[in-house]
mmCIF file of C-alpha atoms in Angstrom:
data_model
loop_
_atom_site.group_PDB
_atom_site.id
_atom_site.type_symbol
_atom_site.label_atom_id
_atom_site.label_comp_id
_atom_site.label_asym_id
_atom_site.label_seq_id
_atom_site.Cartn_x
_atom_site.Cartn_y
_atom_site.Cartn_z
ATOM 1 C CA UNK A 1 22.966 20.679 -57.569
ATOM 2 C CA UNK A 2 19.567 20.692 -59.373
ATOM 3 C CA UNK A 3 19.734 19.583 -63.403
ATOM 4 C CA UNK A 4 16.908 18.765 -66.083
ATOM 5 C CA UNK A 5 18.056 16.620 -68.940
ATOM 6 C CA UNK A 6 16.195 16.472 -72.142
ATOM 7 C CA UNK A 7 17.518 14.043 -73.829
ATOM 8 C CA UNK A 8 15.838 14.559 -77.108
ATOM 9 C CA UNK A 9 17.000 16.979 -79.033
ATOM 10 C CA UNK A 10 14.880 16.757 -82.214
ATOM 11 C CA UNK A 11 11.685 14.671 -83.160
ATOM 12 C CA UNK A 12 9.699 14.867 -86.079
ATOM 13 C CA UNK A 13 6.323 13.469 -86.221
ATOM 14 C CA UNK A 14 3.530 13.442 -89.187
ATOM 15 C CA UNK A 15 0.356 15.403 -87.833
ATOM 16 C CA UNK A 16 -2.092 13.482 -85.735
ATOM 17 C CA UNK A 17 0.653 11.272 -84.220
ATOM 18 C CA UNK A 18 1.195 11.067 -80.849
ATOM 19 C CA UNK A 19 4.547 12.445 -79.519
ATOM 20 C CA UNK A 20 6.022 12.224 -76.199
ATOM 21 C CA UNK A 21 8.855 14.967 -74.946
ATOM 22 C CA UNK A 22 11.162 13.645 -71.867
ATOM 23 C CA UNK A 23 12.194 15.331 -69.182
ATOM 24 C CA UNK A 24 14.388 14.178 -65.959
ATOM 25 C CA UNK A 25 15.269 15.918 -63.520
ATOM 26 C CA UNK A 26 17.811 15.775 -60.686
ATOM 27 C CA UNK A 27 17.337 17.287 -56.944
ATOM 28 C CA UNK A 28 18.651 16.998 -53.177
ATOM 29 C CA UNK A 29 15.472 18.785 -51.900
ATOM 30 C CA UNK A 30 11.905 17.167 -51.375
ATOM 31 C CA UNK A 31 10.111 20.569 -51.929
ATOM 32 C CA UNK A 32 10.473 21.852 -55.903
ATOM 33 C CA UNK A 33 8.492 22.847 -59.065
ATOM 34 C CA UNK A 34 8.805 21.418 -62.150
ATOM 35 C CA UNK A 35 7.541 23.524 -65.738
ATOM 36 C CA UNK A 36 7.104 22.916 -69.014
ATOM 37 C CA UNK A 37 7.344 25.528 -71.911
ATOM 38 C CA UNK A 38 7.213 25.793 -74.996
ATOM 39 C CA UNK A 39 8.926 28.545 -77.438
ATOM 40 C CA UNK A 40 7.302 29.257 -81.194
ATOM 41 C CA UNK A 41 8.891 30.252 -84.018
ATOM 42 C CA UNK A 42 8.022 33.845 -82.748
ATOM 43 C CA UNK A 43 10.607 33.258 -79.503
ATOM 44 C CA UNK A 44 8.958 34.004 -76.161
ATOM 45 C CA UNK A 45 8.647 31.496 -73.974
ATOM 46 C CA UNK A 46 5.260 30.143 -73.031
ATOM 47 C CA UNK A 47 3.745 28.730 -69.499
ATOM 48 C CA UNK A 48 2.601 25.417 -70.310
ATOM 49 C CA UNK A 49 1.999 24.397 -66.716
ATOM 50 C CA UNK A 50 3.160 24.444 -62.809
ATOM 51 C CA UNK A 51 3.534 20.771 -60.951
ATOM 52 C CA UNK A 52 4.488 20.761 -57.435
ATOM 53 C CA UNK A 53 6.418 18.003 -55.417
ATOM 54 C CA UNK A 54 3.936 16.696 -53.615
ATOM 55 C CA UNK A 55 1.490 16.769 -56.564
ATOM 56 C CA UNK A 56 2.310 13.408 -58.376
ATOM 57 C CA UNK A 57 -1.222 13.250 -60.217
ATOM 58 C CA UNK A 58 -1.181 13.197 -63.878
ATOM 59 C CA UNK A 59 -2.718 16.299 -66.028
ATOM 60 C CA UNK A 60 -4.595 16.797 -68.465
ATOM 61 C CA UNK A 61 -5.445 19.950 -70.525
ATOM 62 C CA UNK A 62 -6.954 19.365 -73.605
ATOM 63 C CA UNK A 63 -4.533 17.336 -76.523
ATOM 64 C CA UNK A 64 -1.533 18.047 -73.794
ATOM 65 C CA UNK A 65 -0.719 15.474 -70.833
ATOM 66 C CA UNK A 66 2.266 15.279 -68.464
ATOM 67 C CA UNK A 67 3.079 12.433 -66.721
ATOM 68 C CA UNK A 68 4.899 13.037 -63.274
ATOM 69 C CA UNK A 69 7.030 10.316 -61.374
ATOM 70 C CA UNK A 70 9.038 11.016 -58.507
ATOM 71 C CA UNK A 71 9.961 7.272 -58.366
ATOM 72 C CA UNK A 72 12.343 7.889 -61.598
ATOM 73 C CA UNK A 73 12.888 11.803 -61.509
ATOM 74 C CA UNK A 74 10.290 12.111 -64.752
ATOM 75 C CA UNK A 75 8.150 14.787 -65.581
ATOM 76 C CA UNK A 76 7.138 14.142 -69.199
ATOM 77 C CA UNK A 77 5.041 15.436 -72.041
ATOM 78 C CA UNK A 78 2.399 13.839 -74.260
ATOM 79 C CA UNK A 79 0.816 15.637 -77.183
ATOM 80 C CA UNK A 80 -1.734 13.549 -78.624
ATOM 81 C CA UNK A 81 -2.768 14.223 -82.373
ATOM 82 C CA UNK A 82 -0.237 16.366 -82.720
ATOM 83 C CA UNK A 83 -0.843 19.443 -84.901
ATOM 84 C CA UNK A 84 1.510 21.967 -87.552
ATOM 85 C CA UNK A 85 0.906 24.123 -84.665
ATOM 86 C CA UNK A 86 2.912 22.545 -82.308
ATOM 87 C CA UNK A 87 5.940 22.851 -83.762
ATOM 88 C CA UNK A 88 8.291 24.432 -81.468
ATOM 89 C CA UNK A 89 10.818 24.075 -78.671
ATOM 90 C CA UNK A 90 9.933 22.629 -75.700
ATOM 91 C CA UNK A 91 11.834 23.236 -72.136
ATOM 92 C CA UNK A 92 11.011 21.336 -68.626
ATOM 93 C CA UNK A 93 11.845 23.599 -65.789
ATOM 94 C CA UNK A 94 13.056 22.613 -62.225
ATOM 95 C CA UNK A 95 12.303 25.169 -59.433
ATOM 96 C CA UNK A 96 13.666 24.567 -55.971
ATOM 97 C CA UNK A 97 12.471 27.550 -53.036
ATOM 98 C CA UNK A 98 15.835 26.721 -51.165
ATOM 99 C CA UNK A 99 18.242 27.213 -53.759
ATOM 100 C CA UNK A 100 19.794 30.177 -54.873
ATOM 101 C CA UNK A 101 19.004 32.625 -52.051
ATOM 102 C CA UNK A 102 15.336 31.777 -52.353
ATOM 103 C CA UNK A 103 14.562 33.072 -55.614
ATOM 104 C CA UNK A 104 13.029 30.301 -56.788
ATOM 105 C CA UNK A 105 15.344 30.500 -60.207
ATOM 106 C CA UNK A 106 14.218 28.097 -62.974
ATOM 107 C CA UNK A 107 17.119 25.264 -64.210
ATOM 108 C CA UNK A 108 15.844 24.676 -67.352
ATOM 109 C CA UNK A 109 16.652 21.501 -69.516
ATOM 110 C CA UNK A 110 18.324 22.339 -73.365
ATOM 111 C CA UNK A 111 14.971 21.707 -75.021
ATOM 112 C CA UNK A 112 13.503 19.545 -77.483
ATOM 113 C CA UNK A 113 12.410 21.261 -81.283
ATOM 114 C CA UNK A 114 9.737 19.164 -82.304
ATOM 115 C CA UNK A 115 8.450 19.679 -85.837
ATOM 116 C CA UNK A 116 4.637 18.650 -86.955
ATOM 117 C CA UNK A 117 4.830 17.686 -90.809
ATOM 118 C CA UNK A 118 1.658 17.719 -92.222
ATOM 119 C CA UNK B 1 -3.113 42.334 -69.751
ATOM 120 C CA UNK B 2 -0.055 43.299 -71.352
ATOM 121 C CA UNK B 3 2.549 41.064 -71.032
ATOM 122 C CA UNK B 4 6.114 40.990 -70.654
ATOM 123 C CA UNK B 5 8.145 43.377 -73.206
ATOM 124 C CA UNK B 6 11.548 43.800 -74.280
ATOM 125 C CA UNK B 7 13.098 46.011 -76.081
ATOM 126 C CA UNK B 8 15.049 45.885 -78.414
ATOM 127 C CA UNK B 9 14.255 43.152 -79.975
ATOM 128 C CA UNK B 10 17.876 42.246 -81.344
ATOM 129 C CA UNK B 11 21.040 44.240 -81.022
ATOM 130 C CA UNK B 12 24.128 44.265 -82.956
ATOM 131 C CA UNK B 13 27.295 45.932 -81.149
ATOM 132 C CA UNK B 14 30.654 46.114 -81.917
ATOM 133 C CA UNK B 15 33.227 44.364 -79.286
ATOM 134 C CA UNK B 16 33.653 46.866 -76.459
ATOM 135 C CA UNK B 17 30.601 48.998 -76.816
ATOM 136 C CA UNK B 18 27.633 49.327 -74.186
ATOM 137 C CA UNK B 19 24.006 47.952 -74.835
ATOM 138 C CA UNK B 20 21.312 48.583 -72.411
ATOM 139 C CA UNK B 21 18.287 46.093 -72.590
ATOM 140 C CA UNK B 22 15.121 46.763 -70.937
ATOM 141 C CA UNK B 23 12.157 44.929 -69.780
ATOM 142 C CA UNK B 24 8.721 45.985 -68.623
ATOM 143 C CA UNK B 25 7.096 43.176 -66.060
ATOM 144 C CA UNK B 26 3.411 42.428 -65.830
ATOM 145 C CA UNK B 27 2.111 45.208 -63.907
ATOM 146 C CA UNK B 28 1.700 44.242 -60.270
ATOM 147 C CA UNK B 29 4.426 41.815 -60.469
ATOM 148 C CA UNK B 30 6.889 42.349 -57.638
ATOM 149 C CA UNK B 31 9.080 39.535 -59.127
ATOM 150 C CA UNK B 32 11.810 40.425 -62.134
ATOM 151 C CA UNK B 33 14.213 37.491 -63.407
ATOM 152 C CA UNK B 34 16.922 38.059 -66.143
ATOM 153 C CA UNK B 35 18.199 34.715 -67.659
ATOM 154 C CA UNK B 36 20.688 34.322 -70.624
ATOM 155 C CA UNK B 37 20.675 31.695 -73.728
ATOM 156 C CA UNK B 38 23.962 31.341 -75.257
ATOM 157 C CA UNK B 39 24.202 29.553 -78.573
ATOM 158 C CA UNK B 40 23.611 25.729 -78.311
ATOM 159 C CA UNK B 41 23.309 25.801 -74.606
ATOM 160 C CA UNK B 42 20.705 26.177 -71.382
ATOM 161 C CA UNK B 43 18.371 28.892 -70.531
ATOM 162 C CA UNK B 44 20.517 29.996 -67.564
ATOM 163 C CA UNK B 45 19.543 32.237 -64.583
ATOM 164 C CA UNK B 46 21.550 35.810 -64.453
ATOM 165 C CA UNK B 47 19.705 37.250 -61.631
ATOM 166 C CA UNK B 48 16.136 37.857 -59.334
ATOM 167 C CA UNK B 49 14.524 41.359 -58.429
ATOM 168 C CA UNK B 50 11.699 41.917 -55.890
ATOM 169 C CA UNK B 51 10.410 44.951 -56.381
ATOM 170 C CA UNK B 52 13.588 47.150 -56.534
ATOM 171 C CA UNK B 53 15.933 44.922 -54.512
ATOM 172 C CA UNK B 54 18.407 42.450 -55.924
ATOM 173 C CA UNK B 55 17.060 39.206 -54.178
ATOM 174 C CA UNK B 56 19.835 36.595 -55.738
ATOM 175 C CA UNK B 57 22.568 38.009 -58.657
ATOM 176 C CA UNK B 58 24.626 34.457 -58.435
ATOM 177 C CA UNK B 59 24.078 34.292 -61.844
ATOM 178 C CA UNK B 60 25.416 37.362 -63.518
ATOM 179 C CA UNK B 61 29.057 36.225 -65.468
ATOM 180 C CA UNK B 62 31.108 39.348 -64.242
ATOM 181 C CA UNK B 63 31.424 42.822 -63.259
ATOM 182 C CA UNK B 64 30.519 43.783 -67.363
ATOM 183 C CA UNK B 65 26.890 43.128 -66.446
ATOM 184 C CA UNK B 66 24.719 45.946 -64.768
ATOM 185 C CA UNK B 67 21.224 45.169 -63.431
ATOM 186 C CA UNK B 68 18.838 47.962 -62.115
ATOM 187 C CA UNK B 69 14.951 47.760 -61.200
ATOM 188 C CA UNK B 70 14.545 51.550 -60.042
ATOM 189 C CA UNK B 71 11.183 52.218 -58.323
ATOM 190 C CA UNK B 72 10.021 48.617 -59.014
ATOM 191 C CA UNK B 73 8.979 49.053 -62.175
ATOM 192 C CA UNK B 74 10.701 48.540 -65.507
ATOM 193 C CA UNK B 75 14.449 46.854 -65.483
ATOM 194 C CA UNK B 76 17.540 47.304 -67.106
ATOM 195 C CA UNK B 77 20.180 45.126 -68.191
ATOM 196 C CA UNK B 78 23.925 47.035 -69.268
ATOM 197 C CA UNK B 79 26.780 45.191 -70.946
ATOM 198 C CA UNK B 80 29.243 47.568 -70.841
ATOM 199 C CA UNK B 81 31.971 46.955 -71.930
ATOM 200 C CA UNK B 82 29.953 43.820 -74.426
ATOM 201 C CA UNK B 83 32.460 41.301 -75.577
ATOM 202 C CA UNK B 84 31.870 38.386 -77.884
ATOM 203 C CA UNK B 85 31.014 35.779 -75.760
ATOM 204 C CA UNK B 86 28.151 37.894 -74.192
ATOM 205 C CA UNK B 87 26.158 37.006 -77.737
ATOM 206 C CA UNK B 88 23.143 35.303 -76.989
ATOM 207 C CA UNK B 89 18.782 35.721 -76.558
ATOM 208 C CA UNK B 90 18.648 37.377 -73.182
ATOM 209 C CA UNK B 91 15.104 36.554 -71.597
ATOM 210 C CA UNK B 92 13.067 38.506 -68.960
ATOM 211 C CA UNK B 93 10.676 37.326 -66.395
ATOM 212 C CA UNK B 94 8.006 38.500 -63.794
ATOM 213 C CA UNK B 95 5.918 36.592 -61.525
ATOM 214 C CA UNK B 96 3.532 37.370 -59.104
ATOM 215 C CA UNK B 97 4.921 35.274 -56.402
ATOM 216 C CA UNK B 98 7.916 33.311 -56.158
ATOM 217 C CA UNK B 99 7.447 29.851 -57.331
ATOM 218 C CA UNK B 100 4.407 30.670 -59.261
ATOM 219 C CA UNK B 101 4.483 30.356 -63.205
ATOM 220 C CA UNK B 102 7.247 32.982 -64.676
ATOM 221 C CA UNK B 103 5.716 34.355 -67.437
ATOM 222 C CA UNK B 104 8.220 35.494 -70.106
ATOM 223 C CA UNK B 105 8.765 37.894 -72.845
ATOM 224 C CA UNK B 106 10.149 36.976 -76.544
ATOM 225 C CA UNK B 107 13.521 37.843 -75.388
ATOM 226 C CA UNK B 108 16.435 40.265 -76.911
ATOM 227 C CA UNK B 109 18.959 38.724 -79.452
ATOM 228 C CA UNK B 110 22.236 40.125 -78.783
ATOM 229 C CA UNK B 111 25.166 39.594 -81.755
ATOM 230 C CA UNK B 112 28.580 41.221 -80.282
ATOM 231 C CA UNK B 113 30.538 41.583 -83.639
#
């Protein structure tokens, strides 16, 4: 069965640090999505980005990187000079197509709250 | 483009009453998700709509939970009867295609007293 672990549960950073967020992930099929969200104060949940399985290049989007290895089931998130804006909780998201009558559901991890501290 | 709404936005029932949630997809999204966030635990899937049809409802706890998408549009979610246990942020989802990004909306906080 499919399973995202985040082991952090909290980190606190001063502004302008960098701050990684871990996420691994567990899977019997070679097809799947992983996400990332992230959930402000204000509580909806929003898309951070879409990687597929066969997609193992890094991203960038401005401060935000994610690193992807398949090698050690890691799909993890780098904000660099963090800002009092990113404060929030942050969930990884596994997607498999042949799970769960092919809905595509998302297994999401428990989150990490990160807090900015300026 | 609107996004995904819920309403209400929290809830407080008494033990035994009904509560009917409802969310209103992206237009022109065929695909509806419910999922559930219990205190201290993981987002967890309740249940999948393509356009009006139940695609996957593995996730739904029991028989107390009622999911409808009539015509495609708008869905429903009805705890009837709610018990304490069923407390929790209950999200809604729509995407355009399966597997593409879910986009969500801020969720309904449930408190069964």
């Amino acid at each position: 069965a499919q399973k995202v672990t985040q082991a952090q549960t909290e980190i606190s950073v001063v502004e302008k640090e960098d701050v990684t967020l871990d996420c691994v992930y567990e899977t019997r099929d070679t097809t799947y999505y992983l996400f990332w969200y992230k959930q402000p104060p204000s509580g909806e949940l929003v898309f951070l980005i879409r990687r597929n399985s066969f997609d193992e290049q890094n991203e960038i989007s401005g401060r935000y990187s994610w690193n992807f290895q398949k090698s050690t089931s890691s799909f993890n998130f780098t904000i660099t000079a963090s800002q009092v804006v990113d404060s929030a909780v942050y969930f990884c998201a596994l997607s498999e197509p042949y799970s769960g009558a092919g809905s595509y559901q998302l297994t999401f991890g428990k989150g990490t709250k990160l807090s900015v501290i300026p | 483009e609107a996004g995904v709404t819920q309403f209400p936005s929290h809830s407080v029932i008494e033990k035994g009453q009904t509560v009917t949630l409802r969310c209103d997809p992206i237009s022109g999204h065929d695909n509806l998700y419910w999922y559930r966030r219990v205190m201290g635990k993981e987002i967890k899937f309740l249940l999948h709509f393509v356009k009006e049809s139940k695609q996957d409802e593995s996730g739904m706890p029991n028989n107390r939970f009622l999911a409808e998408r009539t015509g495609g549009t708008y869905s429903t979610l009805k705890v009837q009867p709610a018990e304490l246990e069923d407390s929790g942020v209950y999200f809604c989802a729509s995407s355009q295609a399966r597997g593409t990004e879910a986009f969500f909306g801020q969720g309904t906080r449930l408190t069964v007293v």
